[in-house]
Amino acid sequence: MTLEEALAELAALEDPKVRAANEKRGDDHGMNLARLRTLAKKIKTSPELARELWATGETPARLLALLICSPRQFEASDLDEMLREPQPPKVNDWFVNYVLKKTPLAEELREGWMGDRDDTVAAAGWSLTSVRVAKSPTGLDLDALLDEIERDMKDAPSRKQWAMNETLATIGIHHPSLRARALDIGERLQVLADYPTAPGCTSPFAPAWIGEIVRRQG
């Protein structure tokens, strides 16, 4: 599929009602994401088209790019530049989850981003840290991570705060010896305690999140 054909397909997915709902959340697109995923499956992995779509700077094109790219196609400098570009929430979320968490460069990037002054960049570093905590914690100082969370999470900018909270919950879920401390930090800081959660969904409040996942694990 050419860039022009892909953009025409995206234009056909535009729905004014969906756009109005998305714009309330800061996302400037009007696509049903299930239909977007169907389009991506039709295209399949296409690194060159993904680059062309990303280069348009348009949110619908970038979301499609993230679905059809290969995380391995990007150098570390590419990923750093892409992350630092202003992005609406959905693009940032998909970029972190579909590209950064799957690139073999994740650890190299994580170490460089953790202390970055840019909220979005630091948040990505913490998101990658959550993956390490869950899947390959050897070499991580989990107590030091908890120290930093305890000290900084309460007043952190929103994206970084959310990612630090994810790391807190991940430590509590996957490391029983540190669970009590993780729960205590969450209870004292009360970060996301009042976050609206739909029925049947797990609250992002770390103590509730930890408790629910541990309960499911039996």
Tab-separated table of C-alpha atoms in Angstrom:
chain	number	residue	atom	x	y	z
A	1	MET	CA	0.000	0.000	0.000
A	2	THR	CA	1.291	3.463	-0.864
A	3	LEU	CA	1.265	6.427	1.482
A	4	GLU	CA	-1.507	8.083	-0.528
A	5	GLU	CA	-3.646	4.935	-0.370
A	6	ALA	CA	-3.081	4.585	3.365
A	7	LEU	CA	-4.048	8.212	4.006
A	8	ALA	CA	-7.216	7.727	1.949
A	9	GLU	CA	-8.092	4.666	4.031
A	10	LEU	CA	-7.559	6.669	7.215
A	11	ALA	CA	-9.730	9.518	5.952
A	12	ALA	CA	-12.536	7.035	5.343
A	13	LEU	CA	-12.405	6.008	9.017
A	14	GLU	CA	-13.013	9.545	10.287
A	15	ASP	CA	-16.162	9.906	12.411
A	16	PRO	CA	-17.054	13.366	13.811
A	17	LYS	CA	-18.729	11.877	16.906
A	18	VAL	CA	-15.673	9.786	17.719
A	19	ARG	CA	-13.438	12.825	17.203
A	20	ALA	CA	-15.521	14.912	19.605
A	21	ALA	CA	-15.206	12.231	22.290
A	22	ASN	CA	-11.474	11.778	21.714
A	23	GLU	CA	-10.730	15.495	21.768
A	24	LYS	CA	-12.060	15.658	25.328
A	25	ARG	CA	-9.144	13.358	26.230
A	26	GLY	CA	-6.616	15.339	24.220
A	27	ASP	CA	-6.527	13.014	21.195
A	28	ASP	CA	-7.024	14.712	17.829
A	29	HIS	CA	-8.496	11.918	15.727
A	30	GLY	CA	-11.924	10.531	14.925
A	31	MET	CA	-11.154	6.891	14.250
A	32	ASN	CA	-12.678	3.792	15.747
A	33	LEU	CA	-9.501	2.024	16.903
A	34	ALA	CA	-10.873	-1.448	16.213
A	35	ARG	CA	-11.338	-0.455	12.567
A	36	LEU	CA	-7.837	1.033	12.543
A	37	ARG	CA	-6.438	-2.284	13.759
A	38	THR	CA	-8.309	-4.058	10.968
A	39	LEU	CA	-6.636	-1.755	8.448
A	40	ALA	CA	-3.243	-2.458	10.017
A	41	LYS	CA	-3.803	-6.207	9.723
A	42	LYS	CA	-4.584	-5.743	6.032
A	43	ILE	CA	-1.350	-3.814	5.480
A	44	LYS	CA	0.776	-6.049	7.754
A	45	THR	CA	4.277	-5.036	8.832
A	46	SER	CA	5.629	-2.346	6.518
A	47	PRO	CA	8.656	-0.457	7.903
A	48	GLU	CA	8.996	1.979	5.006
A	49	LEU	CA	5.315	2.908	4.957
A	50	ALA	CA	5.450	3.285	8.732
A	51	ARG	CA	8.258	5.834	8.387
A	52	GLU	CA	6.316	7.761	5.742
A	53	LEU	CA	3.165	7.795	7.863
A	54	TRP	CA	5.057	8.990	10.942
A	55	ALA	CA	6.700	11.768	8.944
A	56	THR	CA	3.297	13.320	8.180
A	57	GLY	CA	3.004	14.377	11.815
A	58	GLU	CA	-0.722	13.583	11.756
A	59	THR	CA	-2.184	11.588	14.649
A	60	PRO	CA	-4.187	9.055	12.569
A	61	ALA	CA	-1.142	8.377	10.372
A	62	ARG	CA	1.134	8.007	13.376
A	63	LEU	CA	-1.208	5.582	15.108
A	64	LEU	CA	-1.281	3.430	11.984
A	65	ALA	CA	2.507	3.699	11.717
A	66	LEU	CA	2.900	2.329	15.220
A	67	LEU	CA	0.755	-0.694	14.326
A	68	ILE	CA	2.642	-1.612	11.154
A	69	CYS	CA	6.229	-0.733	12.060
A	70	SER	CA	8.924	-3.081	13.313
A	71	PRO	CA	10.471	-1.929	16.613
A	72	ARG	CA	13.805	-3.226	15.321
A	73	GLN	CA	13.784	-0.787	12.407
A	74	PHE	CA	14.661	2.168	14.635
A	75	GLU	CA	18.055	3.225	15.968
A	76	ALA	CA	18.335	4.588	19.502
A	77	SER	CA	18.641	8.129	18.134
A	78	ASP	CA	15.437	7.650	16.116
A	79	LEU	CA	13.509	6.520	19.177
A	80	ASP	CA	14.819	9.346	21.330
A	81	GLU	CA	13.857	11.923	18.699
A	82	MET	CA	10.397	10.398	18.219
A	83	LEU	CA	9.726	10.339	21.958
A	84	ARG	CA	10.693	13.987	22.375
A	85	GLU	CA	8.279	15.189	19.686
A	86	PRO	CA	5.004	16.582	21.080
A	87	GLN	CA	2.457	13.765	20.963
A	88	PRO	CA	-1.182	13.415	22.010
A	89	PRO	CA	-1.802	10.846	24.759
A	90	LYS	CA	-2.809	7.926	22.542
A	91	VAL	CA	0.237	8.265	20.279
A	92	ASN	CA	2.545	8.423	23.299
A	93	ASP	CA	0.844	5.428	24.905
A	94	TRP	CA	1.111	3.276	21.770
A	95	PHE	CA	4.668	4.404	21.099
A	96	VAL	CA	5.762	3.317	24.569
A	97	ASN	CA	3.860	0.037	24.577
A	98	TYR	CA	4.194	-1.097	20.956
A	99	VAL	CA	7.678	0.168	20.148
A	100	LEU	CA	9.774	1.086	23.180
A	101	LYS	CA	8.821	-1.960	25.230
A	102	LYS	CA	9.631	-4.236	22.290
A	103	THR	CA	12.858	-2.766	20.940
A	104	PRO	CA	16.100	-4.600	21.795
A	105	LEU	CA	17.447	-1.136	22.683
A	106	ALA	CA	15.034	-0.800	25.629
A	107	GLU	CA	17.614	-1.190	28.387
A	108	GLU	CA	20.074	1.222	26.793
A	109	LEU	CA	17.302	3.788	26.442
A	110	ARG	CA	15.826	3.176	29.894
A	111	GLU	CA	19.065	3.985	31.662
A	112	GLY	CA	19.462	7.239	29.782
A	113	TRP	CA	15.894	8.387	30.222
A	114	MET	CA	15.160	7.704	33.889
A	115	GLY	CA	16.483	11.021	35.159
A	116	ASP	CA	15.602	13.162	32.145
A	117	ARG	CA	14.106	16.570	32.881
A	118	ASP	CA	11.433	16.099	30.220
A	119	ASP	CA	8.329	14.573	31.835
A	120	THR	CA	7.453	12.481	28.789
A	121	VAL	CA	10.979	11.096	28.435
A	122	ALA	CA	11.356	10.302	32.138
A	123	ALA	CA	7.931	8.639	32.103
A	124	ALA	CA	9.066	6.360	29.275
A	125	GLY	CA	12.132	5.446	31.312
A	126	TRP	CA	9.950	4.472	34.247
A	127	SER	CA	7.608	2.476	31.991
A	128	LEU	CA	10.576	0.485	30.713
A	129	THR	CA	11.697	0.024	34.308
A	130	SER	CA	8.345	-1.592	35.099
A	131	VAL	CA	9.029	-4.153	32.380
A	132	ARG	CA	12.461	-4.881	33.878
A	133	VAL	CA	10.976	-5.216	37.346
A	134	ALA	CA	8.494	-7.806	36.116
A	135	LYS	CA	10.585	-9.755	33.616
A	136	SER	CA	14.295	-9.395	34.385
A	137	PRO	CA	14.912	-7.667	37.733
A	138	THR	CA	18.441	-9.025	38.204
A	139	GLY	CA	20.779	-6.064	38.583
A	140	LEU	CA	18.056	-3.592	39.564
A	141	ASP	CA	18.162	-2.020	43.024
A	142	LEU	CA	14.491	-2.347	43.869
A	143	ASP	CA	14.882	-0.735	47.290
A	144	ALA	CA	16.481	2.304	45.642
A	145	LEU	CA	13.593	2.488	43.181
A	146	LEU	CA	11.154	2.453	46.081
A	147	ASP	CA	13.181	5.174	47.808
A	148	GLU	CA	12.893	7.370	44.716
A	149	ILE	CA	9.184	6.653	44.307
A	150	GLU	CA	8.540	7.425	47.951
A	151	ARG	CA	10.447	10.704	47.684
A	152	ASP	CA	9.301	12.007	44.296
A	153	MET	CA	6.083	10.398	43.054
A	154	LYS	CA	3.637	12.569	44.980
A	155	ASP	CA	4.801	15.775	43.266
A	156	ALA	CA	5.909	14.340	39.914
A	157	PRO	CA	4.363	15.650	36.653
A	158	SER	CA	1.377	13.624	35.499
A	159	ARG	CA	2.953	11.273	32.943
A	160	LYS	CA	5.980	10.565	35.110
A	161	GLN	CA	3.764	10.111	38.167
A	162	TRP	CA	1.617	7.569	36.332
A	163	ALA	CA	4.699	5.599	35.229
A	164	MET	CA	6.291	5.698	38.682
A	165	ASN	CA	3.024	4.435	40.133
A	166	GLU	CA	3.102	1.574	37.615
A	167	THR	CA	6.591	0.652	38.808
A	168	LEU	CA	5.440	0.788	42.429
A	169	ALA	CA	2.561	-1.576	41.691
A	170	THR	CA	4.783	-3.881	39.637
A	171	ILE	CA	7.273	-4.200	42.494
A	172	GLY	CA	4.443	-5.008	44.895
A	173	ILE	CA	2.931	-7.596	42.562
A	174	HIS	CA	6.083	-9.425	41.486
A	175	HIS	CA	8.273	-9.180	44.579
A	176	PRO	CA	6.529	-10.500	47.714
A	177	SER	CA	9.416	-9.546	49.994
A	178	LEU	CA	8.848	-5.886	49.116
A	179	ARG	CA	5.061	-6.018	48.914
A	180	ALA	CA	4.406	-4.619	52.375
A	181	ARG	CA	6.641	-1.637	51.720
A	182	ALA	CA	5.064	-1.000	48.319
A	183	LEU	CA	1.592	-1.112	49.867
A	184	ASP	CA	2.660	1.248	52.652
A	185	ILE	CA	4.096	3.777	50.193
A	186	GLY	CA	0.927	3.669	48.112
A	187	GLU	CA	-1.330	4.128	51.126
A	188	ARG	CA	0.662	7.067	52.476
A	189	LEU	CA	1.039	8.908	49.175
A	190	GLN	CA	-2.557	8.283	47.976
A	191	VAL	CA	-1.524	8.841	44.339
A	192	LEU	CA	-4.475	8.017	42.018
A	193	ALA	CA	-6.593	6.945	44.984
A	194	ASP	CA	-9.557	8.866	43.577
A	195	TYR	CA	-8.987	7.971	39.918
A	196	PRO	CA	-12.365	7.130	38.305
A	197	THR	CA	-12.452	3.431	37.483
A	198	ALA	CA	-15.164	1.762	35.420
A	199	PRO	CA	-17.004	-1.235	36.925
A	200	GLY	CA	-15.066	-4.432	36.357
A	201	CYS	CA	-11.762	-2.601	35.795
A	202	THR	CA	-8.804	-2.571	38.174
A	203	SER	CA	-8.035	0.726	39.884
A	204	PRO	CA	-4.620	2.263	39.144
A	205	PHE	CA	-4.309	3.115	42.865
A	206	ALA	CA	-1.268	0.986	43.716
A	207	PRO	CA	-2.579	-0.756	46.872
A	208	ALA	CA	-5.823	-1.709	45.107
A	209	TRP	CA	-3.930	-2.732	41.966
A	210	ILE	CA	-1.466	-4.890	43.901
A	211	GLY	CA	-4.207	-6.491	45.979
A	212	GLU	CA	-6.364	-7.363	42.991
A	213	ILE	CA	-3.598	-8.910	40.866
A	214	VAL	CA	-2.194	-10.897	43.812
A	215	ARG	CA	-5.707	-12.138	44.567
A	216	ARG	CA	-6.126	-13.318	40.976
A	217	GLN	CA	-2.794	-15.117	41.122
A	218	GLY	CA	-4.027	-17.036	44.125
